[in-house]
Amino acid sequence: MTAKLAIFDCDGTLVDSQANICLAMEHAFDEAGMTPPSRHATRRIVGLSLVEAMRVLLPKAEEDLHREMAERYKASYLILRNNGLEHEPLYDGIAALLSKMDESGWLLGVATGKSDRGLERCLDHHGLKGLFVTLQTADRHPSKPHPAMVYQALADAGTEAANAVVIGDTVYDIHMGRAAGTRTIGVNWGYHRVEELREAGANAIAESMDELEALLGDFK
């Protein structure tokens, strides 16, 4: 029997990192002498790679500035971390759900706009890294919604798209999963509205952690 693979987004799905992301973005823009985007605008780009995020936030800017601001953001995030301000709590119930899935035979993966270092630091901090058989990040792939991260996760797990599901809080996650041919589940505790996830084509929406567990339990 082919193994089932659940590919989770990280920011907004496993952990609530919006405070970090907003503070780092504001610091990066301040350092560049530019007006920071609103926190709503920043939350909208969570999940994209940094250069792609800057393209969205600064649509009229040159590509060199997009790359410069991506580097400024990374530097600002490092300052937060070094000052002990980094805070990425797990959403309530996610650790227990991951453990149950692992025990029941699911293979687990992550596909995220984070860097390799950022993802490993997050998972190590919460003691979760050992649960995942595949970790895909923006360091090695095009930005979501390109399906490259899902394709590599499927290859790592030795399974097929028909036996996999992408779980995330943004339309980028849903579009990515659909492009790769997997099923998709949107969650309502992240950064995009449920209506947007439905419009993006999510196969199902989890309004709570219990609902997500039930949806995954019905996965055949």
CSV table of C-alpha atoms in Angstrom, one decimal:
chain,number,residue,atom,x,y,z
A,1,MET,CA,0.0,0.0,0.0
A,2,THR,CA,1.4,3.4,-1.0
A,3,ALA,CA,2.0,5.7,2.0
A,4,LYS,CA,-0.1,8.8,2.6
A,5,LEU,CA,1.8,12.1,2.7
A,6,ALA,CA,0.6,15.3,4.5
A,7,ILE,CA,2.6,18.4,3.4
A,8,PHE,CA,2.1,21.3,5.9
A,9,ASP,CA,2.8,24.9,5.4
A,10,CYS,CA,4.7,26.4,8.4
A,11,ASP,CA,3.9,30.1,9.0
A,12,GLY,CA,0.2,30.5,9.7
A,13,THR,CA,-0.4,26.7,9.7
A,14,LEU,CA,2.0,25.1,12.2
A,15,VAL,CA,3.2,28.3,14.0
A,16,ASP,CA,1.9,31.8,14.5
A,17,SER,CA,4.8,34.0,13.3
A,18,GLN,CA,3.0,37.1,12.2
A,19,ALA,CA,4.4,39.3,15.0
A,20,ASN,CA,8.0,38.4,14.0
A,21,ILE,CA,7.3,38.9,10.3
A,22,CYS,CA,5.6,42.3,10.7
A,23,LEU,CA,8.3,43.6,13.1
A,24,ALA,CA,11.1,42.5,10.8
A,25,MET,CA,9.4,44.0,7.8
A,26,GLU,CA,8.8,47.3,9.5
A,27,HIS,CA,12.4,47.5,10.7
A,28,ALA,CA,13.7,46.7,7.1
A,29,PHE,CA,11.6,49.4,5.5
A,30,ASP,CA,12.6,51.9,8.3
A,31,GLU,CA,16.3,51.1,7.7
A,32,ALA,CA,15.8,51.8,4.0
A,33,GLY,CA,14.2,55.1,4.7
A,34,MET,CA,10.8,53.9,3.3
A,35,THR,CA,7.3,53.8,4.7
A,36,PRO,CA,6.6,50.3,6.0
A,37,PRO,CA,3.6,48.4,4.5
A,38,SER,CA,0.6,48.0,6.7
A,39,ARG,CA,0.5,44.9,8.8
A,40,HIS,CA,-2.4,43.7,6.8
A,41,ALA,CA,-0.3,44.0,3.6
A,42,THR,CA,2.6,42.1,5.3
A,43,ARG,CA,0.3,39.3,6.4
A,44,ARG,CA,-0.9,38.9,2.9
A,45,ILE,CA,2.5,38.0,1.6
A,46,VAL,CA,3.3,35.4,4.2
A,47,GLY,CA,4.2,32.2,2.4
A,48,LEU,CA,5.9,33.8,-0.6
A,49,SER,CA,9.7,33.8,-1.0
A,50,LEU,CA,11.2,37.0,0.1
A,51,VAL,CA,12.0,38.5,-3.3
A,52,GLU,CA,8.5,37.6,-4.5
A,53,ALA,CA,7.1,39.2,-1.4
A,54,MET,CA,8.9,42.4,-2.1
A,55,ARG,CA,7.6,42.4,-5.7
A,56,VAL,CA,4.1,42.3,-4.3
A,57,LEU,CA,4.8,45.0,-1.6
A,58,LEU,CA,6.8,47.2,-4.0
A,59,PRO,CA,5.2,46.6,-7.5
A,60,LYS,CA,6.7,49.7,-9.1
A,61,ALA,CA,10.3,49.2,-7.8
A,62,GLU,CA,13.2,47.8,-9.8
A,63,GLU,CA,14.3,44.2,-9.3
A,64,ASP,CA,17.5,45.3,-7.6
A,65,LEU,CA,15.5,47.0,-4.9
A,66,HIS,CA,13.4,43.9,-4.4
A,67,ARG,CA,16.5,41.9,-3.8
A,68,GLU,CA,18.0,44.6,-1.5
A,69,MET,CA,14.8,44.7,0.6
A,70,ALA,CA,14.8,40.9,0.8
A,71,GLU,CA,18.3,41.0,2.3
A,72,ARG,CA,17.3,43.9,4.6
A,73,TYR,CA,14.4,41.8,5.9
A,74,LYS,CA,16.7,38.8,6.6
A,75,ALA,CA,19.1,41.1,8.5
A,76,SER,CA,16.2,42.6,10.5
A,77,TYR,CA,14.8,39.2,11.4
A,78,LEU,CA,18.3,38.2,12.6
A,79,ILE,CA,18.4,41.3,14.8
A,80,LEU,CA,15.0,40.3,16.4
A,81,ARG,CA,16.3,36.8,17.0
A,82,ASN,CA,19.6,38.0,18.5
A,83,ASN,CA,17.7,40.4,20.8
A,84,GLY,CA,15.5,37.5,22.1
A,85,LEU,CA,12.4,38.9,20.5
A,86,GLU,CA,11.7,36.0,18.2
A,87,HIS,CA,8.4,34.4,19.0
A,88,GLU,CA,6.8,31.6,16.9
A,89,PRO,CA,4.4,29.7,19.1
A,90,LEU,CA,2.8,26.5,17.8
A,91,TYR,CA,-1.0,26.7,17.3
A,92,ASP,CA,-2.8,24.9,20.0
A,93,GLY,CA,-3.2,21.2,19.3
A,94,ILE,CA,-0.9,21.0,16.3
A,95,ALA,CA,1.9,19.1,18.1
A,96,ALA,CA,-0.6,16.4,19.3
A,97,LEU,CA,-2.1,16.1,15.8
A,98,LEU,CA,1.3,15.6,14.2
A,99,SER,CA,2.2,12.9,16.8
A,100,LYS,CA,-1.1,11.1,16.1
A,101,MET,CA,-0.6,11.2,12.4
A,102,ASP,CA,2.9,9.9,12.7
A,103,GLU,CA,1.8,7.1,14.9
A,104,SER,CA,-1.0,6.1,12.5
A,105,GLY,CA,1.3,5.8,9.6
A,106,TRP,CA,1.2,9.1,7.8
A,107,LEU,CA,4.3,10.5,6.3
A,108,LEU,CA,4.8,14.2,7.2
A,109,GLY,CA,6.4,17.0,5.3
A,110,VAL,CA,6.8,20.8,5.3
A,111,ALA,CA,6.7,23.2,2.3
A,112,THR,CA,7.4,26.8,3.4
A,113,GLY,CA,8.6,30.2,2.3
A,114,LYS,CA,11.1,30.1,5.2
A,115,SER,CA,14.8,29.5,4.7
A,116,ASP,CA,16.4,26.2,5.5
A,117,ARG,CA,17.9,27.7,8.6
A,118,GLY,CA,14.7,29.4,9.7
A,119,LEU,CA,12.6,26.2,9.3
A,120,GLU,CA,15.2,24.0,11.1
A,121,ARG,CA,15.4,26.5,14.0
A,122,CYS,CA,11.7,26.6,14.3
A,123,LEU,CA,11.1,22.8,14.2
A,124,ASP,CA,14.1,22.2,16.5
A,125,HIS,CA,12.8,24.7,19.0
A,126,HIS,CA,9.5,22.9,19.2
A,127,GLY,CA,11.0,19.4,19.1
A,128,LEU,CA,9.2,18.5,15.9
A,129,LYS,CA,11.9,18.0,13.3
A,130,GLY,CA,12.2,14.3,13.7
A,131,LEU,CA,8.5,13.8,12.7
A,132,PHE,CA,9.1,15.0,9.1
A,133,VAL,CA,10.5,12.9,6.2
A,134,THR,CA,10.8,15.9,3.9
A,135,LEU,CA,11.5,19.6,4.4
A,136,GLN,CA,11.1,21.9,1.4
A,137,THR,CA,12.0,25.7,1.6
A,138,ALA,CA,12.3,28.8,-0.5
A,139,ASP,CA,16.1,28.3,-0.5
A,140,ARG,CA,15.9,25.5,-3.0
A,141,HIS,CA,12.7,26.1,-5.0
A,142,PRO,CA,10.7,28.8,-6.8
A,143,SER,CA,8.2,30.7,-4.6
A,144,LYS,CA,4.8,29.3,-4.0
A,145,PRO,CA,2.5,28.7,-5.8
A,146,HIS,CA,5.0,27.0,-8.1
A,147,PRO,CA,4.6,23.2,-7.3
A,148,ALA,CA,8.3,22.4,-7.2
A,149,MET,CA,8.3,22.0,-3.4
A,150,VAL,CA,5.4,19.5,-3.6
A,151,TYR,CA,7.1,17.5,-6.4
A,152,GLN,CA,10.3,17.1,-4.3
A,153,ALA,CA,8.3,16.2,-1.2
A,154,LEU,CA,6.5,13.5,-3.1
A,155,ALA,CA,9.8,12.2,-4.5
A,156,ASP,CA,11.4,12.2,-1.0
A,157,ALA,CA,8.4,10.3,0.5
A,158,GLY,CA,8.2,7.8,-2.4
A,159,THR,CA,4.6,8.5,-3.0
A,160,GLU,CA,2.2,9.9,-5.6
A,161,ALA,CA,0.1,13.1,-5.7
A,162,ALA,CA,-3.1,11.0,-5.5
A,163,ASN,CA,-1.9,9.9,-2.0
A,164,ALA,CA,-0.9,13.4,-0.7
A,165,VAL,CA,-2.6,16.4,0.7
A,166,VAL,CA,-1.3,20.0,1.1
A,167,ILE,CA,-2.4,21.8,4.2
A,168,GLY,CA,-2.1,25.5,4.5
A,169,ASP,CA,-3.6,28.9,5.4
A,170,THR,CA,-3.0,30.9,2.2
A,171,VAL,CA,-4.2,30.7,-1.4
A,172,TYR,CA,-0.5,30.2,-2.3
A,173,ASP,CA,-0.7,26.8,-0.5
A,174,ILE,CA,-3.9,25.8,-2.2
A,175,HIS,CA,-2.7,26.8,-5.7
A,176,MET,CA,0.6,25.0,-5.1
A,177,GLY,CA,-1.2,21.8,-4.1
A,178,ARG,CA,-3.7,21.9,-7.0
A,179,ALA,CA,-0.9,22.6,-9.5
A,180,ALA,CA,0.9,19.4,-8.2
A,181,GLY,CA,-2.2,17.3,-8.4
A,182,THR,CA,-2.6,16.7,-4.6
A,183,ARG,CA,-5.7,17.3,-2.5
A,184,THR,CA,-5.8,20.5,-0.5
A,185,ILE,CA,-7.1,21.5,2.9
A,186,GLY,CA,-7.3,25.1,4.0
A,187,VAL,CA,-7.1,26.1,7.7
A,188,ASN,CA,-8.9,29.1,9.1
A,189,TRP,CA,-6.4,30.1,11.8
A,190,GLY,CA,-3.8,31.7,9.5
A,191,TYR,CA,-3.4,34.8,7.3
A,192,HIS,CA,-5.9,34.4,4.4
A,193,ARG,CA,-9.7,34.4,4.7
A,194,VAL,CA,-11.7,31.2,4.5
A,195,GLU,CA,-13.6,32.6,1.5
A,196,GLU,CA,-10.4,33.1,-0.4
A,197,LEU,CA,-9.3,29.5,0.3
A,198,ARG,CA,-12.6,28.2,-1.0
A,199,GLU,CA,-12.3,30.4,-4.1
A,200,ALA,CA,-8.7,29.1,-4.7
A,201,GLY,CA,-10.2,25.6,-4.9
A,202,ALA,CA,-9.5,24.0,-1.5
A,203,ASN,CA,-11.0,20.5,-1.3
A,204,ALA,CA,-12.0,21.2,2.3
A,205,ILE,CA,-11.6,23.8,5.0
A,206,ALA,CA,-10.8,23.1,8.6
A,207,GLU,CA,-12.3,25.5,11.0
A,208,SER,CA,-10.6,24.0,14.0
A,209,MET,CA,-7.8,21.5,14.9
A,210,ASP,CA,-10.5,18.9,15.6
A,211,GLU,CA,-11.9,19.4,12.2
A,212,LEU,CA,-8.5,19.1,10.5
A,213,GLU,CA,-8.0,15.8,12.4
A,214,ALA,CA,-11.4,14.5,11.2
A,215,LEU,CA,-10.7,15.5,7.6
A,216,LEU,CA,-7.4,13.7,7.6
A,217,GLY,CA,-9.0,10.7,9.2
A,218,ASP,CA,-11.4,10.5,6.3
A,219,PHE,CA,-8.5,10.6,3.8
A,220,LYS,CA,-8.6,7.5,1.6
